[in-house]
Coordinates of C-alpha atoms and ligand atoms in Angstrom, one line a residue:
M249 CA 123.3 130.5 40.5
K250 CA 121.6 129.6 43.8
E251 CA 122.6 126.6 45.7
R252 CA 120.0 124.0 46.6
L253 CA 119.2 123.6 50.2
Y254 CA 117.2 120.5 51.2
L255 CA 114.5 120.2 53.9
F256 CA 113.9 117.0 55.8
D257 CA 110.8 116.8 57.9
T258 CA 110.6 114.4 60.9
T259 CA 107.3 115.4 62.3
L260 CA 106.0 111.9 61.9
R261 CA 109.0 110.3 63.5
D262 CA 110.8 112.6 66.0
G263 CA 107.6 114.7 66.3
A264 CA 105.7 111.6 67.3
Q265 CA 107.7 111.7 70.6
T266 CA 105.9 114.8 71.6
N267 CA 104.2 114.5 75.0
G268 CA 100.5 114.0 74.3
V269 CA 100.8 113.3 70.6
D270 CA 99.7 110.0 69.3
F271 CA 99.4 109.8 65.5
T272 CA 97.0 107.3 63.9
L273 CA 97.7 106.0 60.4
A274 CA 95.1 108.5 59.0
D275 CA 96.9 111.4 60.9
K276 CA 100.2 110.4 59.4
L277 CA 98.8 110.2 55.8
A278 CA 97.1 113.6 56.2
I279 CA 100.2 115.2 57.6
A280 CA 102.4 113.7 54.9
G281 CA 100.0 115.3 52.4
M282 CA 100.5 118.7 54.1
L283 CA 104.3 118.3 54.0
D284 CA 104.1 117.5 50.3
E285 CA 102.0 120.6 49.8
L286 CA 104.8 122.6 51.4
G287 CA 107.4 121.1 49.0
I288 CA 109.4 119.3 51.7
D289 CA 112.2 117.2 50.1
Y290 CA 112.2 114.3 52.6
V291 CA 109.2 113.2 54.6
E292 CA 110.3 110.8 57.3
G293 CA 107.2 108.7 58.1
G294 CA 108.3 106.6 61.0
Y295 CA 110.1 103.6 62.2
P296 CA 108.8 100.4 60.4
G297 CA 108.8 97.5 62.7
A298 CA 108.7 99.6 65.9
N299 CA 104.9 99.8 66.1
P300 CA 101.9 98.6 64.0
T301 CA 101.0 102.1 62.7
D302 CA 104.5 102.6 61.2
T303 CA 104.7 99.1 59.9
E304 CA 101.4 99.6 58.1
L305 CA 102.4 103.0 56.9
F306 CA 105.4 101.5 55.1
S307 CA 103.5 98.4 53.8
E308 CA 102.7 100.2 50.5
S309 CA 104.0 102.9 48.4
R310 CA 102.7 106.3 49.5
K311 CA 103.5 108.2 46.3
L312 CA 104.6 111.5 47.6
R313 CA 106.4 114.2 45.6
G314 CA 109.0 114.3 48.4
K315 CA 111.1 111.3 49.3
F316 CA 109.3 109.1 51.7
T317 CA 111.8 108.1 54.3
A318 CA 111.9 105.2 56.7
F319 CA 113.9 105.5 59.9
G320 CA 115.7 102.7 61.8
M321 CA 118.9 101.4 63.4
T322 CA 122.1 100.3 61.8
R323 CA 122.7 96.6 62.1
R324 CA 123.2 95.4 65.6
P325 CA 126.8 94.8 66.8
G326 CA 127.9 91.3 66.4
R327 CA 125.4 90.4 63.7
S328 CA 125.8 90.4 60.0
A329 CA 123.6 92.8 57.9
S330 CA 121.9 89.8 56.4
N331 CA 121.1 88.3 59.8
D332 CA 119.4 91.2 61.5
P333 CA 115.6 91.1 61.7
G334 CA 115.3 94.8 62.5
L335 CA 117.4 95.8 59.5
A336 CA 115.5 93.3 57.3
V337 CA 112.1 95.1 58.1
L338 CA 113.7 98.4 57.3
L339 CA 115.0 97.2 53.9
E340 CA 111.6 95.7 53.1
A341 CA 109.8 99.0 53.8
H342 CA 108.2 100.8 50.9
A343 CA 110.4 103.9 51.1
D344 CA 112.4 106.0 48.8
A345 CA 115.1 106.6 51.3
I346 CA 116.3 105.1 54.6
C347 CA 117.6 107.2 57.4
F348 CA 119.8 105.2 59.8
V349 CA 120.6 106.3 63.3
A350 CA 124.0 105.5 64.7
K351 CA 126.1 106.5 67.6
S352 CA 129.0 108.8 67.0
W353 CA 130.2 109.5 70.6
D354 CA 132.8 106.9 71.6
Y355 CA 131.5 107.0 75.2
H356 CA 128.0 106.0 74.0
V357 CA 129.4 103.3 71.8
R358 CA 131.3 101.7 74.7
V359 CA 128.7 102.3 77.5
A360 CA 125.3 102.4 75.9
L361 CA 125.9 100.1 72.9
G362 CA 128.5 97.9 74.8
T363 CA 130.6 97.4 71.7
T364 CA 133.9 98.5 70.3
E365 CA 134.5 101.6 68.3
E366 CA 135.6 99.6 65.3
E367 CA 132.5 97.3 65.4
N368 CA 130.3 100.5 65.4
L369 CA 132.0 101.8 62.3
A370 CA 131.6 98.4 60.6
S371 CA 127.9 98.4 61.5
I372 CA 127.5 101.9 59.8
R373 CA 129.4 100.7 56.7
D374 CA 127.5 97.4 56.4
S375 CA 124.1 99.1 56.9
V376 CA 124.7 101.8 54.3
R377 CA 125.9 99.2 51.9
A378 CA 122.9 97.0 52.4
A379 CA 120.4 99.8 51.9
K380 CA 122.2 101.1 48.8
A381 CA 122.2 97.5 47.4
R382 CA 118.4 97.7 47.7
G383 CA 118.3 100.8 45.7
R384 CA 117.5 103.2 48.5
E385 CA 118.9 106.6 49.0
V386 CA 120.7 106.5 52.4
L387 CA 121.0 109.0 55.2
L388 CA 122.9 108.6 58.5
D389 CA 121.8 110.4 61.6
C390 CA 124.9 110.7 63.8
E391 CA 123.4 110.7 67.3
H392 CA 125.0 113.0 69.9
F393 CA 127.4 114.2 67.2
F394 CA 128.3 117.5 68.9
D395 CA 129.0 116.1 72.3
G396 CA 130.8 113.2 70.6
Y397 CA 132.9 115.6 68.6
K398 CA 133.8 117.6 71.7
A399 CA 134.9 114.4 73.5
N400 CA 136.7 112.7 70.6
P401 CA 136.6 114.6 67.3
D402 CA 138.5 111.9 65.4
Y403 CA 136.0 109.2 66.3
A404 CA 132.9 111.3 65.7
L405 CA 134.3 112.3 62.3
A406 CA 135.2 108.7 61.5
C407 CA 131.6 107.7 62.0
A408 CA 130.3 110.4 59.6
K409 CA 133.1 109.6 57.1
A410 CA 132.4 105.9 57.2
A411 CA 128.8 106.5 56.0
Y412 CA 129.9 109.1 53.4
D413 CA 132.6 106.9 52.0
E414 CA 130.2 104.0 51.7
G415 CA 127.9 106.2 49.5
A416 CA 125.4 107.7 52.0
R417 CA 123.8 110.7 50.3
W418 CA 123.6 112.6 53.6
V419 CA 125.4 112.5 56.9
V420 CA 123.3 114.3 59.4
L421 CA 124.9 115.8 62.5
C422 CA 122.4 115.6 65.4
D423 CA 122.4 117.7 68.5
T424 CA 120.4 115.0 70.2
N425 CA 120.2 116.6 73.7
G426 CA 119.8 120.1 72.3
G427 CA 122.5 121.6 74.5
T428 CA 124.9 122.9 71.8
L429 CA 125.1 126.6 71.2
P430 CA 125.1 128.3 67.8
H431 CA 128.8 129.3 67.8
E432 CA 129.8 125.8 68.6
V433 CA 127.5 124.4 65.9
E434 CA 129.0 126.7 63.4
Q435 CA 132.6 125.8 64.4
I436 CA 132.0 122.0 64.4
V437 CA 130.0 121.9 61.2
G438 CA 132.7 124.0 59.6
A439 CA 135.3 121.4 60.6
V440 CA 133.1 118.5 59.3
C441 CA 132.6 120.3 56.0
K442 CA 136.4 120.3 55.5
V443 CA 136.3 116.5 55.4
I444 CA 132.8 115.8 53.9
P445 CA 131.4 118.2 51.3
G446 CA 128.7 120.4 52.8
D447 CA 126.2 119.4 50.2
H448 CA 126.3 116.0 51.9
V449 CA 126.0 117.3 55.4
G450 CA 122.7 117.9 57.3
I451 CA 121.8 119.3 60.7
H452 CA 119.3 117.9 63.2
A453 CA 118.8 120.3 66.1
H454 CA 116.7 120.0 69.2
N455 CA 115.4 123.0 71.0
D456 CA 116.5 122.6 74.6
T457 CA 118.2 126.0 74.8
E458 CA 115.5 127.6 72.5
Q459 CA 118.1 127.8 69.8
A460 CA 117.2 124.9 67.4
V461 CA 116.3 127.3 64.6
A462 CA 119.4 129.4 65.3
N463 CA 121.6 126.2 65.4
S464 CA 120.1 125.1 62.0
F465 CA 121.1 128.4 60.4
A466 CA 124.5 128.3 62.1
A467 CA 125.0 124.9 60.4
V468 CA 123.9 126.3 57.0
R469 CA 126.4 129.2 57.4
A470 CA 129.1 126.7 58.1
G471 CA 128.3 124.7 54.9
A472 CA 125.5 122.2 55.7
R473 CA 122.9 121.9 53.0
Q474 CA 120.2 119.9 54.6
I475 CA 118.0 121.0 57.5
Q476 CA 116.0 118.5 59.6
G477 CA 113.0 119.7 61.6
T478 CA 109.3 119.4 62.4
L479 CA 106.1 121.3 61.8
N480 CA 105.4 123.7 64.7
G481 CA 108.6 122.4 66.3
L482 CA 107.0 119.2 67.6
G483 CA 109.3 116.8 69.3
E484 CA 110.4 115.3 72.5
R485 CA 111.1 117.5 75.5
C486 CA 111.4 121.1 74.1
G487 CA 110.9 119.9 70.5
N488 CA 112.9 119.9 67.3
A489 CA 113.9 122.8 65.0
N490 CA 110.7 124.4 63.8
L491 CA 110.4 124.2 60.0
V492 CA 107.5 126.6 60.1
S493 CA 109.9 129.3 61.3
I494 CA 112.9 128.1 59.2
I495 CA 111.1 128.0 55.8
P496 CA 109.9 131.6 55.7
T497 CA 113.3 132.8 56.9
L498 CA 115.0 130.9 54.1
K499 CA 112.5 132.3 51.6
L500 CA 112.3 135.9 52.8
K501 CA 115.6 136.9 54.3
P502 CA 118.0 138.1 51.6
E503 CA 121.0 136.4 53.2
Y504 CA 119.4 133.0 52.6
A505 CA 116.9 133.8 49.8
E506 CA 119.6 135.2 47.5
A507 CA 122.0 132.3 48.2
F508 CA 119.7 129.3 48.3
E509 CA 116.8 127.6 46.5
I510 CA 114.4 125.4 48.5
G511 CA 111.6 123.1 47.4
T512 CA 108.9 125.4 48.9
S513 CA 107.3 127.6 46.2
D514 CA 106.0 131.1 46.8
A515 CA 102.5 129.7 46.5
A516 CA 103.2 127.0 49.0
L517 CA 104.6 129.6 51.4
K518 CA 101.2 131.3 51.4
K519 CA 99.7 128.1 52.8
L520 CA 102.1 128.0 55.7
S521 CA 99.8 129.5 58.3
H522 CA 96.9 127.4 57.3
I523 CA 99.0 124.2 57.4
S524 CA 100.5 125.1 60.8
H525 CA 97.0 125.7 62.3
A526 CA 95.5 122.7 60.6
L527 CA 98.1 120.5 62.2
D528 CA 97.3 121.9 65.6
E529 CA 93.6 121.3 65.1
R530 CA 94.3 117.7 64.1
L531 CA 96.3 117.2 67.3
N532 CA 93.6 119.0 69.2
R533 CA 96.0 121.6 70.5
A534 CA 95.4 125.3 70.6
P535 CA 97.7 127.0 68.1
N536 CA 100.5 129.1 69.6
R537 CA 99.2 132.7 69.1
H538 CA 102.8 134.0 69.4
A539 CA 104.4 131.7 66.9
P540 CA 106.7 133.6 64.6
Y541 CA 105.3 134.2 61.1
V542 CA 102.1 132.1 61.5
G543 CA 100.8 133.0 65.0
E544 CA 97.6 134.9 65.3
S545 CA 99.5 137.6 67.1
A546 CA 102.6 137.6 64.8
F547 CA 101.3 140.6 62.9
A548 CA 99.0 142.1 65.5
T549 CA 99.7 145.5 66.8
K550 CA 97.9 147.3 69.7
A551 CA 96.2 150.4 68.7
G552 CA 98.1 153.6 69.3
I553 CA 101.2 155.1 67.8
H554 CA 102.3 151.8 66.1
A555 CA 98.9 151.2 64.7
S556 CA 98.6 154.6 63.1
A557 CA 102.2 154.3 61.6
I558 CA 101.2 150.9 60.2
A559 CA 98.1 152.4 58.8
K560 CA 100.3 154.8 56.9
D561 CA 102.7 152.2 55.8
P562 CA 102.9 148.6 57.2
A563 CA 106.5 148.3 56.2
T564 CA 107.3 150.8 59.1
Y565 CA 106.7 148.1 61.7
E566 CA 106.5 144.7 60.0
H567 CA 109.6 142.7 59.0
V568 CA 107.7 140.8 56.3
V569 CA 104.3 141.1 54.7
P570 CA 101.9 138.8 56.6
E571 CA 100.1 137.6 53.5
I572 CA 103.3 136.1 52.1
V573 CA 103.1 133.4 54.7
G574 CA 99.3 133.3 54.6
N575 CA 98.9 135.2 57.8
K576 CA 97.0 138.5 58.3
R577 CA 97.5 141.8 60.0
K578 CA 95.4 142.2 63.1
V579 CA 93.6 145.0 64.8
L580 CA 94.0 147.0 61.6
V581 CA 92.3 144.5 59.4
S582 CA 90.8 146.9 56.9
E583 CA 87.6 145.9 55.2
Q584 CA 89.6 145.5 52.0
A585 CA 92.3 143.3 53.7
G586 CA 89.7 141.1 55.4
K587 CA 87.9 140.7 52.1
S588 CA 91.0 139.6 50.3
N589 CA 91.5 136.9 53.0
V590 CA 88.0 135.6 52.5
L591 CA 88.5 135.8 48.7
A592 CA 91.8 133.9 49.0
E593 CA 90.0 131.3 51.1
L594 CA 87.2 131.0 48.6
E595 CA 89.7 130.5 45.8
R596 CA 91.5 127.9 47.9
I597 CA 88.3 125.8 48.0
G598 CA 87.3 126.5 44.4
I599 CA 84.5 129.0 44.7
K600 CA 84.5 131.9 42.3
A601 CA 83.5 135.3 43.8
D602 CA 83.7 138.9 42.8
K603 CA 85.5 141.2 45.2
D604 CA 82.9 143.9 44.8
D605 CA 80.0 141.5 45.5
P606 CA 78.4 142.8 48.8
R607 CA 77.8 139.2 49.8
V608 CA 81.6 138.7 50.2
G609 CA 81.5 141.5 52.8
R610 CA 78.6 139.8 54.5
L611 CA 80.4 136.4 54.5
L612 CA 83.4 138.1 56.2
D613 CA 81.2 139.5 58.9
I614 CA 79.5 136.1 59.5
V615 CA 82.9 134.4 59.7
K616 CA 84.3 136.9 62.2
E617 CA 81.1 136.6 64.3
R618 CA 81.2 132.9 64.3
E619 CA 84.9 132.5 64.9
A620 CA 84.4 134.7 67.9
L621 CA 81.9 132.2 69.1
G622 CA 84.4 129.4 68.7
Y623 CA 83.9 128.0 65.2
A624 CA 87.2 127.1 63.6
Y625 CA 86.8 127.4 59.9
E626 CA 90.5 127.0 59.2
A627 CA 90.2 123.4 60.5
A628 CA 86.7 122.8 59.0
D629 CA 86.9 123.4 55.3
A630 CA 83.6 121.7 54.6
S631 CA 81.7 123.9 57.0
F632 CA 83.4 127.0 55.6
D633 CA 82.4 125.8 52.1
L634 CA 78.8 125.4 53.1
L635 CA 78.7 128.8 54.9
A636 CA 80.2 130.4 51.8
R637 CA 77.7 128.7 49.4
R638 CA 74.8 129.6 51.7
T639 CA 75.9 133.3 51.8
L640 CA 76.9 133.7 48.2
G641 CA 74.5 131.5 46.5
K642 CA 72.3 128.7 47.4
V643 CA 72.4 125.4 49.2
P644 CA 69.2 123.4 48.6
A645 CA 67.0 122.7 51.6
Y646 CA 67.4 118.9 51.0
F647 CA 65.7 117.8 54.2
D648 CA 64.7 119.1 57.6
V649 CA 65.3 117.4 60.9
T650 CA 62.1 118.4 62.7
Q651 CA 63.0 116.7 66.0
F652 CA 65.5 114.4 67.6
D653 CA 65.7 112.7 70.9
V654 CA 68.7 111.0 72.5
N655 CA 68.3 108.8 75.4
V656 CA 71.2 107.5 77.5
E657 CA 70.4 104.9 80.1
Q658 CA 72.5 102.9 82.5
R659 CA 71.1 99.7 83.9
E660 CA 71.8 96.1 84.7
N661 CA 71.5 93.6 81.9
A662 CA 70.3 90.0 82.2
K663 CA 73.8 88.9 83.5
G664 CA 73.7 91.5 86.2
E665 CA 76.4 93.7 84.5
R666 CA 76.1 97.5 84.5
V667 CA 75.7 98.6 80.9
T668 CA 75.0 102.0 79.3
V669 CA 72.6 101.9 76.4
T670 CA 72.1 104.8 74.0
L671 CA 69.2 105.2 71.7
A672 CA 68.6 108.1 69.3
V673 CA 65.3 108.8 67.4
V674 CA 65.3 111.3 64.6
K675 CA 62.3 112.8 62.7
V676 CA 63.2 113.9 59.2
K677 CA 61.1 115.6 56.6
V678 CA 62.2 115.0 53.0
G679 CA 59.9 116.8 50.6
E680 CA 56.4 115.8 51.7
D681 CA 57.6 112.6 53.4
N682 CA 57.9 112.4 57.1
M683 CA 60.3 109.7 58.4
I684 CA 61.4 108.4 61.7
S685 CA 64.6 106.6 62.3
A686 CA 66.0 105.1 65.5
A687 CA 69.4 103.7 66.2
E688 CA 71.4 102.4 69.1
G689 CA 75.0 103.5 69.4
N690 CA 77.9 103.2 71.7
G691 CA 77.4 106.8 72.8
P692 CA 75.0 109.6 72.1
V693 CA 76.8 111.1 69.2
N694 CA 77.3 107.7 67.6
A695 CA 73.6 106.9 68.0
L696 CA 72.5 110.3 66.6
D697 CA 74.9 109.8 63.6
L698 CA 73.5 106.4 62.9
A699 CA 69.9 107.4 63.2
L700 CA 70.4 110.5 61.1
R701 CA 72.0 108.6 58.2
K702 CA 69.6 105.6 58.4
D703 CA 66.9 106.9 56.1
L704 CA 67.1 110.1 54.1
G705 CA 64.6 108.8 51.5
K706 CA 65.6 109.8 48.0
Y707 CA 68.9 111.2 49.3
Q708 CA 70.0 107.9 50.9
K709 CA 71.9 106.7 47.9
Y710 CA 74.2 109.8 48.1
I711 CA 75.2 109.2 51.7
D712 CA 75.5 105.4 51.7
G713 CA 79.3 105.6 51.5
L714 CA 79.6 108.3 54.1
K715 CA 81.3 107.4 57.4
L716 CA 82.5 109.3 60.4
V717 CA 86.3 108.7 60.8
D718 CA 87.3 111.1 63.5
F719 CA 85.6 113.1 66.3
R720 CA 87.4 115.8 68.3
V721 CA 86.1 117.8 71.2
R722 CA 87.5 120.9 72.8
I723 CA 86.1 122.9 75.6
L724 CA 86.6 126.6 74.9
N725 CA 86.4 129.4 77.4
G726 CA 84.5 132.0 75.5
G727 CA 83.4 135.4 76.9
T728 CA 80.2 134.0 78.2
G729 CA 81.5 130.8 79.8
A730 CA 82.5 127.4 78.5
V731 CA 81.3 126.2 75.1
T732 CA 82.1 122.9 73.4
R733 CA 83.6 122.8 69.9
V734 CA 83.2 119.6 68.0
L735 CA 85.2 118.8 64.8
I736 CA 84.0 115.8 62.8
E737 CA 86.0 114.3 60.0
S738 CA 84.1 112.3 57.5
E739 CA 85.1 110.1 54.6
D740 CA 83.2 109.0 51.5
E741 CA 83.3 105.9 49.3
A742 CA 86.1 107.5 47.2
G743 CA 88.3 108.0 50.3
E744 CA 87.9 111.7 50.2
R745 CA 87.8 113.4 53.6
W746 CA 86.4 116.6 55.0
T747 CA 86.0 118.2 58.3
T748 CA 83.0 120.0 59.7
V749 CA 82.5 122.0 62.9
G750 CA 79.8 122.7 65.5
V751 CA 79.8 124.9 68.6
S752 CA 77.4 125.0 71.5
P753 CA 77.3 124.9 75.2
N754 CA 75.7 121.4 74.7
I755 CA 78.0 118.7 73.2
I756 CA 75.0 117.0 71.5
D757 CA 74.0 120.2 69.8
A758 CA 77.5 120.9 68.7
S759 CA 77.9 117.4 67.4
F760 CA 74.5 117.6 65.6
Q761 CA 75.6 120.8 63.8
A762 CA 78.8 119.2 62.6
L763 CA 77.0 116.0 61.6
M764 CA 74.4 117.9 59.6
D765 CA 77.1 120.0 57.8
S766 CA 78.9 116.8 56.9
I767 CA 75.8 115.2 55.4
I768 CA 74.8 118.3 53.5
Y769 CA 78.3 118.9 52.3
K770 CA 78.3 115.3 50.9
L771 CA 74.9 116.0 49.1
V772 CA 76.3 119.3 47.6
K773 CA 79.5 117.6 46.6
S774 CA 77.6 114.7 44.9
G775 CA 75.3 117.1 43.0
A776 CA 72.2 115.7 44.7
P777 CA 69.1 117.4 43.2
A778 CA 67.2 119.8 45.4
Ligands
ZN868 ZN1 115.9 114.0 67.2

């Protein structure tokens, strides 16, 4: 019998503290979907009441498989639980679970919180009780637990125990400043598990000594049964424990795999690399090539003695099989292995193909060629879908843009203010009909988008509900100088979203490619007649 180990993701809450990361509501919903795909047990969405995005996120039920969790403070000292507006917002939130944060270091209680040790304990008990009374599962994050324990073990334990005794499902020991070392974590968690059963104890580690993952495993060895972390180790300063590294270790290393069951299935594990890269693309960050398990270089070997040994038997140099985490072996990518990646990708988007079909090989070549130019098909499912359909079968030539023209002009308006006006004119041929559309926009891409979608004749009804919801630009340094990659996210009337990509030295051209792919993808998806 394996023991259940629970995964708690805080990408959307602690990860939102990452420098340069600013999640929109759409980002949060999309990332929650990725976490659900991975089989994460708890998805912490944010801090309702702290900002409009998080408040809106919790304004309705999000219906995840995992437990959607709201984060917030325990009641303020000197107030009753029923007379604390912050706590009230948290209790109102549409969430399955509430994760409170409370101080557990006596020094912080006195100095930072300015209250007594007893009042802090009462605040923990009252808050847990109030949330339980509202039918929520309750977790308590004990802030600075390890430093607190070193300074005053009895008080730190009393804070954890207060929550557990009041019925909190989990007491989570936080290494808030990330300075604790693995042997200390193991020793302290071991001591806590003598007082609180380990299947009610969690670990929340930060990466300030590059040991957040190691600290999480040290806690598990000592008895903790919940790990908190983030995708790609996002988080303030040096980040949080990286679940993208923790999950495969739990699934693939016998010490953990034979002892524990987690919510991530083998099939979900195969999506890990894709999800990790898709998150980076969404955040407009370049994926870390050297990331364990999922990095582009994680299974890359330089040609030479290692490469020939790997050719004989990959197990000689690889600690796990790359495909198991959805990654691929590099340098040595045999035609067969490359094909199987493409076939897996086709299967993922629902296109049937035969592995012996020569067109699959051709698709592989085109993808390699275009990715070398800067196209990111991992982030642009819809563009990959179209490329695959074009190579394998047929995408109708619905319409032809024979010419477009974008004009950006800065001038003074009647009030003497400097204004920038953009006008796009698009000539489209649909069947035998030639059409011209013009539109003004707040910028060249916006104007081009509006003009392009203004009149597509008999296809107009298929794209009426189409709208552009996100636009991301990255300058890439290719071999032949800088090129611009544009990723466009579109949405249709049913709320379905897809992403397309364009690459060119010219941002308008790159945007045009991505816009065209988006429109054609919608026509294909809607079954528009040729
Ligand atoms: Zn944290």
